[in-house]
Tab-separated table of C-alpha atoms and ligand atoms in Angstrom:
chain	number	residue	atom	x	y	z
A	1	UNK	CA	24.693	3.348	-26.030
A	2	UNK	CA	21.554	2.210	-23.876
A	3	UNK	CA	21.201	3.529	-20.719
A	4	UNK	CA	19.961	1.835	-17.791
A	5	UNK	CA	18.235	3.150	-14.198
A	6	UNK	CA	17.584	1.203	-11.399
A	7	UNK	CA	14.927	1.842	-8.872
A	8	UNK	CA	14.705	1.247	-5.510
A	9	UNK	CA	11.428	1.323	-3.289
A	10	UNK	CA	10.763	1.336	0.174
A	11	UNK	CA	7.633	1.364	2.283
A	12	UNK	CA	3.989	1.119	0.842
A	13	UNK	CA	1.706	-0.033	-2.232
A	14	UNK	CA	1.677	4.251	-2.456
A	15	UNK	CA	5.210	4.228	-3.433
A	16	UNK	CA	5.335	0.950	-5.030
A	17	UNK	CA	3.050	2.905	-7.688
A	18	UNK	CA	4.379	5.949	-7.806
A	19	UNK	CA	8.271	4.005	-8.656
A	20	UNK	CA	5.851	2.817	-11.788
A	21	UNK	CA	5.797	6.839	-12.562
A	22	UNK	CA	9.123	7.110	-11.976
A	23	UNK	CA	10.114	4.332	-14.512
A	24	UNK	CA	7.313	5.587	-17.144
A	25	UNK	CA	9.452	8.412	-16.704
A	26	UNK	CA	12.235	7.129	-17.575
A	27	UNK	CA	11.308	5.224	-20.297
A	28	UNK	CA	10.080	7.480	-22.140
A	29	UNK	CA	13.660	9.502	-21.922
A	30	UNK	CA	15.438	6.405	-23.469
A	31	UNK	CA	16.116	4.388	-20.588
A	32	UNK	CA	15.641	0.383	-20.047
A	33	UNK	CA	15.625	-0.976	-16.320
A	34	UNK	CA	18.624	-2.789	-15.059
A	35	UNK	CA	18.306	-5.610	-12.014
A	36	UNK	CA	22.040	-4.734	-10.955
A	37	UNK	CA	22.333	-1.675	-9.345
A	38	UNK	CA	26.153	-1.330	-10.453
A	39	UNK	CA	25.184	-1.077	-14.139
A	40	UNK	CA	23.130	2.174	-13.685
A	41	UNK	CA	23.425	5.235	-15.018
A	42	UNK	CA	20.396	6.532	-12.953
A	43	UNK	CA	19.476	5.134	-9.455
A	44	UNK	CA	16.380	6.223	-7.986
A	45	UNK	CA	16.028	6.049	-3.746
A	46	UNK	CA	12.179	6.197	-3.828
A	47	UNK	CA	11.836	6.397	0.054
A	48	UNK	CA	9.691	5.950	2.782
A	49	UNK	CA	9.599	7.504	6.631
A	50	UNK	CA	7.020	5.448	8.361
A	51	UNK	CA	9.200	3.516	10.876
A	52	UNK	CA	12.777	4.744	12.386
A	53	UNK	CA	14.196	1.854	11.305
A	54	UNK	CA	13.562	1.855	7.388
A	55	UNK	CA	14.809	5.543	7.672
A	56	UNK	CA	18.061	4.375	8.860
A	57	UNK	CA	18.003	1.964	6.375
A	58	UNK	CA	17.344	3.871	3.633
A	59	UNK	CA	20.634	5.960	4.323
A	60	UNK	CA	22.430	3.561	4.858
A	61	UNK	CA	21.585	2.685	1.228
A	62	UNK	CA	22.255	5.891	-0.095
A	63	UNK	CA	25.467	6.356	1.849
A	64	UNK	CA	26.869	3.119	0.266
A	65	UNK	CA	25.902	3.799	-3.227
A	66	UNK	CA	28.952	6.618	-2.693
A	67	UNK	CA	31.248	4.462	-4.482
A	68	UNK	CA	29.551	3.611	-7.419
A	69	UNK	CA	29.623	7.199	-8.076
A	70	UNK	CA	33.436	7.479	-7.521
A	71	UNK	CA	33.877	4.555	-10.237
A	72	UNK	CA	31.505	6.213	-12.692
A	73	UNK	CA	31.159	10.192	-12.146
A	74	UNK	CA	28.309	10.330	-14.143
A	75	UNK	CA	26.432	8.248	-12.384
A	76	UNK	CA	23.034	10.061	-11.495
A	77	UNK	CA	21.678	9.243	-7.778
A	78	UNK	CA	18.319	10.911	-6.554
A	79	UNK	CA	16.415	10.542	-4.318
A	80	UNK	CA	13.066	10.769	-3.714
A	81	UNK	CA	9.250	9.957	-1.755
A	82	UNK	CA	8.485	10.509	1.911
A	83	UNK	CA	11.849	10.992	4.013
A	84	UNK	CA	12.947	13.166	1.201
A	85	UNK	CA	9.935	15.765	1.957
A	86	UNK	CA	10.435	15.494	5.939
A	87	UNK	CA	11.762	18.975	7.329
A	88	UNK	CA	15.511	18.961	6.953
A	89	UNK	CA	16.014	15.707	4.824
A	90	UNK	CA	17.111	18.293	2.131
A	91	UNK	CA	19.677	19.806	3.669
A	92	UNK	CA	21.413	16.442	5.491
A	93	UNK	CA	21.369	15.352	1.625
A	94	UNK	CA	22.941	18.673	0.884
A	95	UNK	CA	25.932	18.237	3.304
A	96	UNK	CA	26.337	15.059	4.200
A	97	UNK	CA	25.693	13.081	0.860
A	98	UNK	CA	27.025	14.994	-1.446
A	99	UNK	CA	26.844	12.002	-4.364
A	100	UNK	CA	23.542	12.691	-4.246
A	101	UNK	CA	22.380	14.997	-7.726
A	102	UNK	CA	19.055	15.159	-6.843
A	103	UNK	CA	16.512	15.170	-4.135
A	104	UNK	CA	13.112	15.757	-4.431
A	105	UNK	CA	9.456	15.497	-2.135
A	106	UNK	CA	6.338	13.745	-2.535
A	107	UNK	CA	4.417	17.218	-4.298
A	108	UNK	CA	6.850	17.428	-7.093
A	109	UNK	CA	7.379	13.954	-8.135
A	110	UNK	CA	5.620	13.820	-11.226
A	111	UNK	CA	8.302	16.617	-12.314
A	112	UNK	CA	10.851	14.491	-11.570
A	113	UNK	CA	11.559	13.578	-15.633
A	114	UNK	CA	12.117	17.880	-16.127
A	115	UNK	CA	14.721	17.694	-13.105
A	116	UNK	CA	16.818	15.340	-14.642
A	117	UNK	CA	16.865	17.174	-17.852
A	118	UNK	CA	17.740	20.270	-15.986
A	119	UNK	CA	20.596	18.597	-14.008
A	120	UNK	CA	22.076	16.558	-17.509
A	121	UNK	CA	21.930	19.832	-19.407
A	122	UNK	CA	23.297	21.871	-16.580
A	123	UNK	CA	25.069	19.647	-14.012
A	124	UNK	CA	23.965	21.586	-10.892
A	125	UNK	CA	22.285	20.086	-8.818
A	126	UNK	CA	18.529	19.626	-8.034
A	127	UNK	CA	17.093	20.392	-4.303
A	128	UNK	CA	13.902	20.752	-4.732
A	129	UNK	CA	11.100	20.190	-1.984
A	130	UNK	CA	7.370	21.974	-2.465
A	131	UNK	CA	6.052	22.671	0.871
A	132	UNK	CA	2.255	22.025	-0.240
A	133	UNK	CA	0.545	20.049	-2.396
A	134	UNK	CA	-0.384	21.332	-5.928
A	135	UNK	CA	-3.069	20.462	-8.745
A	136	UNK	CA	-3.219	16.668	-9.400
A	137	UNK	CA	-1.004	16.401	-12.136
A	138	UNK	CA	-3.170	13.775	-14.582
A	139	UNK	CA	-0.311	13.723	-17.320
A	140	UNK	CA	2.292	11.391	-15.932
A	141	UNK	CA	4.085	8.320	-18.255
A	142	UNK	CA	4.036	4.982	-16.450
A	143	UNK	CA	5.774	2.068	-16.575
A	144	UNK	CA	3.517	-0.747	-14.932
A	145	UNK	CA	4.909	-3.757	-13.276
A	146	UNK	CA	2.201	-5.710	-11.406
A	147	UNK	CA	1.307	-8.389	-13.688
A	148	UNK	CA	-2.676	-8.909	-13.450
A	149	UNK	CA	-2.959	-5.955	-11.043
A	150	UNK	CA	-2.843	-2.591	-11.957
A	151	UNK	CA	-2.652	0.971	-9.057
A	152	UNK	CA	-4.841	3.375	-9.642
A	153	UNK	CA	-4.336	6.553	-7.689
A	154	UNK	CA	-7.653	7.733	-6.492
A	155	UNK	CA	-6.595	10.296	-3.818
A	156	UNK	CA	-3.788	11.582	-1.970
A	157	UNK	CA	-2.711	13.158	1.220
A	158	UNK	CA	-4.708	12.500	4.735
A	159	UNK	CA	-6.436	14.486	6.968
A	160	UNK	CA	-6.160	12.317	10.034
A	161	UNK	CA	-3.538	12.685	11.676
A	162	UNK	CA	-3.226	9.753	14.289
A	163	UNK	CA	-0.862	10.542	16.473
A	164	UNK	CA	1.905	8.309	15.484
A	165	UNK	CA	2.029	8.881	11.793
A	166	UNK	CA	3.995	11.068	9.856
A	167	UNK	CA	2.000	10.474	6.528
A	168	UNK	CA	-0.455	13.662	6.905
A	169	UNK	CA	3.080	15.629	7.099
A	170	UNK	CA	4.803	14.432	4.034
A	171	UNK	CA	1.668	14.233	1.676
A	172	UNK	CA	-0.308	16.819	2.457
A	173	UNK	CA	-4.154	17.313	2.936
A	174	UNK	CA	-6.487	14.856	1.604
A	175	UNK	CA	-7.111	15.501	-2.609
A	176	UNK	CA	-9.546	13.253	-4.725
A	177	UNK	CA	-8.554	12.474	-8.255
A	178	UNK	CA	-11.573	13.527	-10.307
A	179	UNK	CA	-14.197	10.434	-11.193
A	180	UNK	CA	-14.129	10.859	-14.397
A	181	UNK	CA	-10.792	10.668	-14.910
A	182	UNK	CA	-10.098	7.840	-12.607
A	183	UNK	CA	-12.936	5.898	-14.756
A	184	UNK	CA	-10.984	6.569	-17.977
A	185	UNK	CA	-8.104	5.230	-16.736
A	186	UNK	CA	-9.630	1.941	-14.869
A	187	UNK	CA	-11.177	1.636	-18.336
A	188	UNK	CA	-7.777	1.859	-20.491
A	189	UNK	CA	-6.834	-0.641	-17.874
A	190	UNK	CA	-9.515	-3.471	-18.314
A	191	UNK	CA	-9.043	-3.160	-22.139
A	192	UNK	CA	-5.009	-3.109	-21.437
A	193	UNK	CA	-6.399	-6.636	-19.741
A	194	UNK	CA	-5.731	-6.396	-15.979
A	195	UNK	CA	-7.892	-8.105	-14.140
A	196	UNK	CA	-7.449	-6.421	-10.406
A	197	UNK	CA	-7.589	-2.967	-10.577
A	198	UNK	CA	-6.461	-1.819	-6.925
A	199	UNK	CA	-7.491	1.679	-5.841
A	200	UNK	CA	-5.056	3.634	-3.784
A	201	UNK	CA	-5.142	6.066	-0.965
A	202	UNK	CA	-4.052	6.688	2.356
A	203	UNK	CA	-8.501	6.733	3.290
A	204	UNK	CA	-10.181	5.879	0.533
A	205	UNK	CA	-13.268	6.082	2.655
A	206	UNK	CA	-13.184	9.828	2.134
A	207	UNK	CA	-12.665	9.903	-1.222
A	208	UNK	CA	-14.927	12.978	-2.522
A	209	UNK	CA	-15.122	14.856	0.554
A	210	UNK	CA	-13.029	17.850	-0.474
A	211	UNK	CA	-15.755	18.195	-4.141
A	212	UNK	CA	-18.293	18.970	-1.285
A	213	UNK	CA	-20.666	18.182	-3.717
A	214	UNK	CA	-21.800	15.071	-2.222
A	215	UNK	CA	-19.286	12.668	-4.390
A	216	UNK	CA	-18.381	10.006	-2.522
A	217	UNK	CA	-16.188	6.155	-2.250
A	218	UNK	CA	-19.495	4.127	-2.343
A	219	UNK	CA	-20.814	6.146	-6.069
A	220	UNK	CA	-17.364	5.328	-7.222
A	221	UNK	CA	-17.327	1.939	-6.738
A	222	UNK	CA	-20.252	1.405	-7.900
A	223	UNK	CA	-19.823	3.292	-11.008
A	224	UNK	CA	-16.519	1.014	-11.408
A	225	UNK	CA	-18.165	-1.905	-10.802
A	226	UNK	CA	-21.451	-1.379	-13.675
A	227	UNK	CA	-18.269	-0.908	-16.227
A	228	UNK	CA	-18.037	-3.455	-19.049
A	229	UNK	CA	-15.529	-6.481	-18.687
A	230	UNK	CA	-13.747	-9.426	-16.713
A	231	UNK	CA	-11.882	-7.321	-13.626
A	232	UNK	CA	-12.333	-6.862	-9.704
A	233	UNK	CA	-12.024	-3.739	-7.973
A	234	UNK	CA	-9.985	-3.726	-4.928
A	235	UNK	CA	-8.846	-0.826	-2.564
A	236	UNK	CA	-6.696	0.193	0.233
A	237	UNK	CA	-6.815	1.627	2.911
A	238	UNK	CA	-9.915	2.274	4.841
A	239	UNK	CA	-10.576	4.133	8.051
A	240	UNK	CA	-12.988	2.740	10.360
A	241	UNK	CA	-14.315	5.850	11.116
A	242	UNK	CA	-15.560	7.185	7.521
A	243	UNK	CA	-16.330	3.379	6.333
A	244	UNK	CA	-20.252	3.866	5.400
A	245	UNK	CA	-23.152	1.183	5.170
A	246	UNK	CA	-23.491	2.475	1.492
A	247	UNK	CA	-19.744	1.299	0.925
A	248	UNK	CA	-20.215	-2.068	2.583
A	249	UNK	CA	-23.700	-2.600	0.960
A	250	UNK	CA	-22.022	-1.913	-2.468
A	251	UNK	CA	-19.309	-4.657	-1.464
A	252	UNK	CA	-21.806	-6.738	-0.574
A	253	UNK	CA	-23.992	-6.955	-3.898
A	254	UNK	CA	-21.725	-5.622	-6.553
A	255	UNK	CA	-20.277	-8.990	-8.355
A	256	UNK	CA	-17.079	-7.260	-9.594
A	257	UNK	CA	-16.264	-5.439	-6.050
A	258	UNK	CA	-13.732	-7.803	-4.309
A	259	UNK	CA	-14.714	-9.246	-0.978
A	260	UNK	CA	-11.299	-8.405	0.794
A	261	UNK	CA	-11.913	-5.495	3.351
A	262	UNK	CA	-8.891	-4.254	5.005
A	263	UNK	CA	-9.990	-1.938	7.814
A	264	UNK	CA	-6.817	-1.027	10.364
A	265	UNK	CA	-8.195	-1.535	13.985
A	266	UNK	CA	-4.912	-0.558	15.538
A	267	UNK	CA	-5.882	-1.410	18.570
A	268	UNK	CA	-9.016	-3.071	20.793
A	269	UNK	CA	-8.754	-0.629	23.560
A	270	UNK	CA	-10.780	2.846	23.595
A	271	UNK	CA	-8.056	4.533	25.753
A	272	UNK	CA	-5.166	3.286	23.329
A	273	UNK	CA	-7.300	4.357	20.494
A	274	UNK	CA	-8.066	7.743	22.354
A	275	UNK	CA	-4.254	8.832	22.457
A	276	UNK	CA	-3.664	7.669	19.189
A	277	UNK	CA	-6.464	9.962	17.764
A	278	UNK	CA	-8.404	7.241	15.313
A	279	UNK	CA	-11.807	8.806	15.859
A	280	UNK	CA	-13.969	5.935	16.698
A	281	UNK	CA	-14.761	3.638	19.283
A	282	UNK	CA	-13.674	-0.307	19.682
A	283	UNK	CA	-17.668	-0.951	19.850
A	284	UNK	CA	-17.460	1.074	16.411
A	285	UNK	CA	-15.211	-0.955	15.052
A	286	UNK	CA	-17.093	-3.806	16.062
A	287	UNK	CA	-20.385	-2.922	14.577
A	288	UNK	CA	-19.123	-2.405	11.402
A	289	UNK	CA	-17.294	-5.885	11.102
A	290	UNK	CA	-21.179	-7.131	12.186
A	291	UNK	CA	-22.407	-5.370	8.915
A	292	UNK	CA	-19.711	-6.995	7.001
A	293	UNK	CA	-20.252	-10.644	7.919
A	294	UNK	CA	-24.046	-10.048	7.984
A	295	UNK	CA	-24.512	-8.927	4.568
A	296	UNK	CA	-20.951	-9.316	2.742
A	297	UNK	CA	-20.423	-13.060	1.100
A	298	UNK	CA	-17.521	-14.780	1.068
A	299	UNK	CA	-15.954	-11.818	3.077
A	300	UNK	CA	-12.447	-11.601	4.201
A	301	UNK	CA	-11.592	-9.619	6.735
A	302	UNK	CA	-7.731	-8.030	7.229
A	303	UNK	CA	-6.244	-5.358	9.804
A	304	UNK	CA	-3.412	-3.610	10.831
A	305	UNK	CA	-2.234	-3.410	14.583
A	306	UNK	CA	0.249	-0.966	16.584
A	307	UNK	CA	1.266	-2.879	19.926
A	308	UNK	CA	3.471	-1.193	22.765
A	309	UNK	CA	1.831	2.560	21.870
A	310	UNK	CA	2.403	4.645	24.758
A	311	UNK	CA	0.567	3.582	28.012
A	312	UNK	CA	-0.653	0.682	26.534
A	313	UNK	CA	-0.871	-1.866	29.757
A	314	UNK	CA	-0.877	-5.665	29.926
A	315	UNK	CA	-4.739	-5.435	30.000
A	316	UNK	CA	-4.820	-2.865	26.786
A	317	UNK	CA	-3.086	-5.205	25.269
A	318	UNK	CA	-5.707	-8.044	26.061
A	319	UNK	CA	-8.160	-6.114	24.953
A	320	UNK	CA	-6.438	-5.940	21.446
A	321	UNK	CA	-5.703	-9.720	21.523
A	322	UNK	CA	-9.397	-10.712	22.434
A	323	UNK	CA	-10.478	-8.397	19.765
A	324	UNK	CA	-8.404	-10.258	17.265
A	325	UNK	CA	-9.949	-13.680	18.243
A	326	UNK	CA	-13.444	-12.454	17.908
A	327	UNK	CA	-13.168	-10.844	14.660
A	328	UNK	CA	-11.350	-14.115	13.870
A	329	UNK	CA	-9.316	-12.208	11.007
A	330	UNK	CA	-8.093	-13.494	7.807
A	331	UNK	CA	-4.357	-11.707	8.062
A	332	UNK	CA	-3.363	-9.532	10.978
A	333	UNK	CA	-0.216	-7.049	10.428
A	334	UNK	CA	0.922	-6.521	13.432
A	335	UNK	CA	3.513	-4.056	14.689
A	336	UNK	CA	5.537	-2.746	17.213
A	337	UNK	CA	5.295	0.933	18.135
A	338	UNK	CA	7.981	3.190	16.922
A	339	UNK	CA	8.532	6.507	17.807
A	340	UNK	CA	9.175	9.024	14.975
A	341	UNK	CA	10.112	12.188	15.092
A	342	UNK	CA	7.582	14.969	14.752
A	343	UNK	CA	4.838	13.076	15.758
A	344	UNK	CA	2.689	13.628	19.129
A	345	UNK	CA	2.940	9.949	20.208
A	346	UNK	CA	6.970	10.656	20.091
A	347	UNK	CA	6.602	13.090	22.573
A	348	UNK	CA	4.143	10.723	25.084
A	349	UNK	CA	5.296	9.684	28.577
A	350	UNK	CA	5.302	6.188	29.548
A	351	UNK	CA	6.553	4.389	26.392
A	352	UNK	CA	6.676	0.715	26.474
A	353	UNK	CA	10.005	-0.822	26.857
A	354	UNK	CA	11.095	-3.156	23.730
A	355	UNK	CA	11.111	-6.269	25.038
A	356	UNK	CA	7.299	-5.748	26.503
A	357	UNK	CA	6.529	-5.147	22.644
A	358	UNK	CA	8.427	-8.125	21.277
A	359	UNK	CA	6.223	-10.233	23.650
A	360	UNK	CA	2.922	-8.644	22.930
A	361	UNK	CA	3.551	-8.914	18.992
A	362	UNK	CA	4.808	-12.237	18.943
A	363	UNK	CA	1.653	-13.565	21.101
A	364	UNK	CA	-0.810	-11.466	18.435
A	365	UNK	CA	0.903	-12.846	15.408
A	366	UNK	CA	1.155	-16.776	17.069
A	367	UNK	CA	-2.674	-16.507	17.641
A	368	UNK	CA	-2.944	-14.515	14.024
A	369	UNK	CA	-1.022	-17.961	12.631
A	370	UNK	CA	-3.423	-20.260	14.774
A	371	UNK	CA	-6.673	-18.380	13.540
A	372	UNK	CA	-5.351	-18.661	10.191
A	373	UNK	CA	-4.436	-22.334	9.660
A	374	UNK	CA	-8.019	-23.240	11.277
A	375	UNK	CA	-9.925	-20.563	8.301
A	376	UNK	CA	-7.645	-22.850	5.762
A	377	UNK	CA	-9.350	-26.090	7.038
A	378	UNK	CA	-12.674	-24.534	6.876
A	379	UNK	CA	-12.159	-23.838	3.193
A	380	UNK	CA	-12.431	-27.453	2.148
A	381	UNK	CA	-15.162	-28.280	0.059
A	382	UNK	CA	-16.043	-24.682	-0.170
A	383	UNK	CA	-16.213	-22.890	-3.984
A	384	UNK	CA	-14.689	-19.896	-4.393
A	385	UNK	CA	-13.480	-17.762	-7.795
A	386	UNK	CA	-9.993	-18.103	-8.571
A	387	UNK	CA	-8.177	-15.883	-10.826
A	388	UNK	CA	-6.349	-18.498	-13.050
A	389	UNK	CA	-2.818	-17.054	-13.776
A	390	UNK	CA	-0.408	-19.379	-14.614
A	391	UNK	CA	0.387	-23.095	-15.643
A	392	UNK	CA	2.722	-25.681	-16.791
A	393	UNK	CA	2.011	-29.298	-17.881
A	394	UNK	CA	0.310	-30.383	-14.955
A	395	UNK	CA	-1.465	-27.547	-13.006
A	396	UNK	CA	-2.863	-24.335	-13.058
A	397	UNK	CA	-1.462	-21.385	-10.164
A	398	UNK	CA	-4.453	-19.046	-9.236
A	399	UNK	CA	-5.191	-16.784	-6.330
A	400	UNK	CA	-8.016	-16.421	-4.402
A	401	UNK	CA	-9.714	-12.652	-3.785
A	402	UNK	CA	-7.821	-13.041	-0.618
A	403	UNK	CA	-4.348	-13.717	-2.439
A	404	UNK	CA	-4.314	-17.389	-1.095
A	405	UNK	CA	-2.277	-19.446	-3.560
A	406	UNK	CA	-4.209	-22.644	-5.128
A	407	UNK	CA	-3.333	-25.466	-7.432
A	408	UNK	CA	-5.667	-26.839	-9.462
A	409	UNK	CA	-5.443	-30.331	-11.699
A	410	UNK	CA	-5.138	-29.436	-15.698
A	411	UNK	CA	-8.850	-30.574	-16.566
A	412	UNK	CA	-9.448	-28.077	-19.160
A	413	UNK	CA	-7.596	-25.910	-21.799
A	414	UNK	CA	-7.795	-21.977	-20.634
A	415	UNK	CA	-6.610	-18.626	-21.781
A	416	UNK	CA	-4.804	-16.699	-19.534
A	417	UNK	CA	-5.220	-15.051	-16.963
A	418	UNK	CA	-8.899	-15.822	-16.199
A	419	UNK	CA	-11.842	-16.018	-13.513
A	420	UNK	CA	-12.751	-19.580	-12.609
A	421	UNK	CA	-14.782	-21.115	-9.709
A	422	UNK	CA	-12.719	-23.598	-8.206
A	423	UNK	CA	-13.765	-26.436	-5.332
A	424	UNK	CA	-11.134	-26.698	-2.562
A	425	UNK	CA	-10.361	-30.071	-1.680
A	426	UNK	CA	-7.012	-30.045	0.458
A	427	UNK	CA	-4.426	-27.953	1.732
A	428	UNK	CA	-0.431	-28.410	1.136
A	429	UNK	CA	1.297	-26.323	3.359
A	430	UNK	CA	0.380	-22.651	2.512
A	431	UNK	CA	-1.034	-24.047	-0.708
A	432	UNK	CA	-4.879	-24.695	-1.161
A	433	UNK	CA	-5.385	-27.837	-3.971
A	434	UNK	CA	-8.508	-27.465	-6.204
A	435	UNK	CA	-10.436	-28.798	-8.861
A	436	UNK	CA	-12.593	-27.086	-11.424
A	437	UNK	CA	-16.221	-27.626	-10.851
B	501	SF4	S1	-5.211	7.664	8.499
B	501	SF4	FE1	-3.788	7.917	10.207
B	501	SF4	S2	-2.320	6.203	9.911
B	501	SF4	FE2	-3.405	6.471	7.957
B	501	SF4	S3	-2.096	7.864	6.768
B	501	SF4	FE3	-3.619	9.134	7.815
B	501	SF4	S4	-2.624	9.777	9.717
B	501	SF4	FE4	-1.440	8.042	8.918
């Protein structure tokens, strides 16, 4: 009889991909994904531990997926990714969820399909968290699920350690996949037909840094880009303070590097930016975004914000909001501060009461809206490339670089997916209409 799993992921792209491992996996030991959670005979918790909230979140999940195991004893629950590899997570799975058959961390995942074995041939159960990171394991089945875009891996772990992020503690020190094996698989991938090929890592920017051998994120893309074939190479995420000139200049005047730069500011004031330990200066910040819109075309510029960190006053918080109107950014992400556990910010005095925060993200993300609408206007009449996805009798559906969603008239026959230019000549909502030119 088929069997089914059923995963579910919380928290980044990171562990959006590495659910795609899980499911290669699982595949690959006879198993076909289900949409309904009851008709499982494996559920995956692949979980995250960035914010408080999802935490709580995520066991409240597990907790309720108690009965499904009552009605069907051998139901299979694990649980994996972030939370799982936070000190202690093992053992409050150990006593107080004790439908749970396996729990694993973020260093061992990619043994995940030898645990299972081990707990169907067996039935006892699997607690097992590596306290360091090991050998990139290159070897790993995957199932992808990303349509046009495919996750490439190209280093994990950080070194950084702001003060408000748990990441550095759950994934270890900072490893770089080898080149040449990232380059085989970006080129199975263009020949497999995906057109975006996103790179993944908690800083790209120091990709190569632990070879010591002088390797670094601006030879990579550019070897990437010389390869042969109709794909873009996108990344995430940067850190201001290890994004180079050679990295922006190969942005700038590589054809198949996309033009979407996502570089987390966090926040526009020095002090804020002190405490939380990001390493560079506002004016640093600044002077790179001047490098970018001097020399990158067609740029679009993202970030990330934290509002309400510790000590941040009415004026930081100016500072962060002026900032965002003079960068004039294409997307802002904008959050409120939340303490978690284990972290120095957690431990910081003066922490900014909630309603303080709800203000100061709702005014970023009104002006984020405003700043965004008037960047839509300007787009009229301007030509951009469009990846052409989809279609039905009447019109095309592509996406900009940026991920804007356009229409475009049926003028032409095309085969799908493909790279267009495209004229924009209204806007519909959140919808940009085009014509081929
Ligand atoms: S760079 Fe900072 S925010 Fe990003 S993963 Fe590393 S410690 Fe966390």
């Amino acid at each position: 009889m088929q069997k089914h799993y059923f995963i579910k992921t919380y928290g980044c792209q990171m562990n959006v991909h590495e659910s795609e491992k899980l499911a290669g996996m699982l595949r690959s030991l006879g198993y076909t994904e289900t949409e309904n959670m009851e008709n499982a005979d494996v559920i995956v918790f692949n979980t995250c531990c960035i914010r408080d909230a999802a935490e709580q979140k995520v066991l409240g999940n597990i907790g309720a997926v108690k009965k499904l195991k009552k009605l069907n004893p051998d139901l299979i629950i694990a649980v994996c990714g972030c939370m799982s590899q936070e000190n202690g997570r093992a053992e409050l799975f150990k006593q107080k969820y004790p439908h749970v058959s396996i729990v694993i961390g973020t260093h061992n995942l990619h043994k995940f399909k030898d645990y299972l074995i081990q707990y169907q041939q067996t039935k006892k159960k699997v607690f097992e968290i590596w306290q360091s990171e090991k050998d990139i394991c290159e070897d790993v089945d995957m199932y992808r699920t990303s349509n046009n875009n495919a996750w490439v891996n190209i280093m994990y772990g950080c070194n950084n350690f702001c003060t408000y992020c748990i990441v550095p503690y759950v994934r270890g020190r900072e490893r770089s996949r080898a080149m040449a094996d990232i380059i085989t698989e970006v080129k199975q991938l263009i020949a497999e037909g995906y057109k975006y090929i996103t790179l993944l890592g908690q800083n790209v920017n120091s990709y190569g840094n632990d070879f010591k051998d002088g390797t670094n994120f601006a030879q990579l893309l550019t070897e990437l880009a010389h390869l042969d074939g109709d794909f873009r190479i996108k990344f995430m995420t940067s850190h201001p303070k290890d994004l180079t000139t050679e990295v922006i200049n190969a942005i700038a005047t590589e054809p198949k590097l996309s033009k979407v730069i996502h570089l987390p500011v966090q926040s526009g004031s020095n002090k804020i930016l002190k405490l939380m330990n990001r390493n560079y200066t506002v004016e640093h910040y600044k002077s790179l975004i001047k490098q970018i819109k001097d020399t990158v075309p067609n740029y679009f510029i993202s970030t990330d914000i934290i509002v309400g960190f510790p000590h941040e006053t009415e004026k930081d918080f100016m500072d962060t909001y002026n900032l965002v109107q003079e960068v004039n950014y294409g997307g802002v992400f904008g959050f409120m501060y939340s303490p978690r556990t284990g972290t120095i910010a957690e431990q910081m005095e003066n922490q900014v009461p909630q309603d303080i925060k709800n203000a100061r993200v709702n005014k970023l993300l009104s002006l984020s809206k405003e700043i965004i609408k008037e960047q839509n206007k300007q787009l009229v009449g301007k030509t951009l490339e469009a990846l052409v996805e989809t279609e039905d009798d009447n019109y095309y559906y592509a996406t900009l670089d940026c991920g804007k969603n356009v229409i475009i008239d049926k003028t032409i026959n095309l085969t799908l997916p493909t790279f267009k230019n495209v004229k924009i000549k209204a806007i519909s909502g959140n919808k940009l209409i085009a014509e081929f030119i």
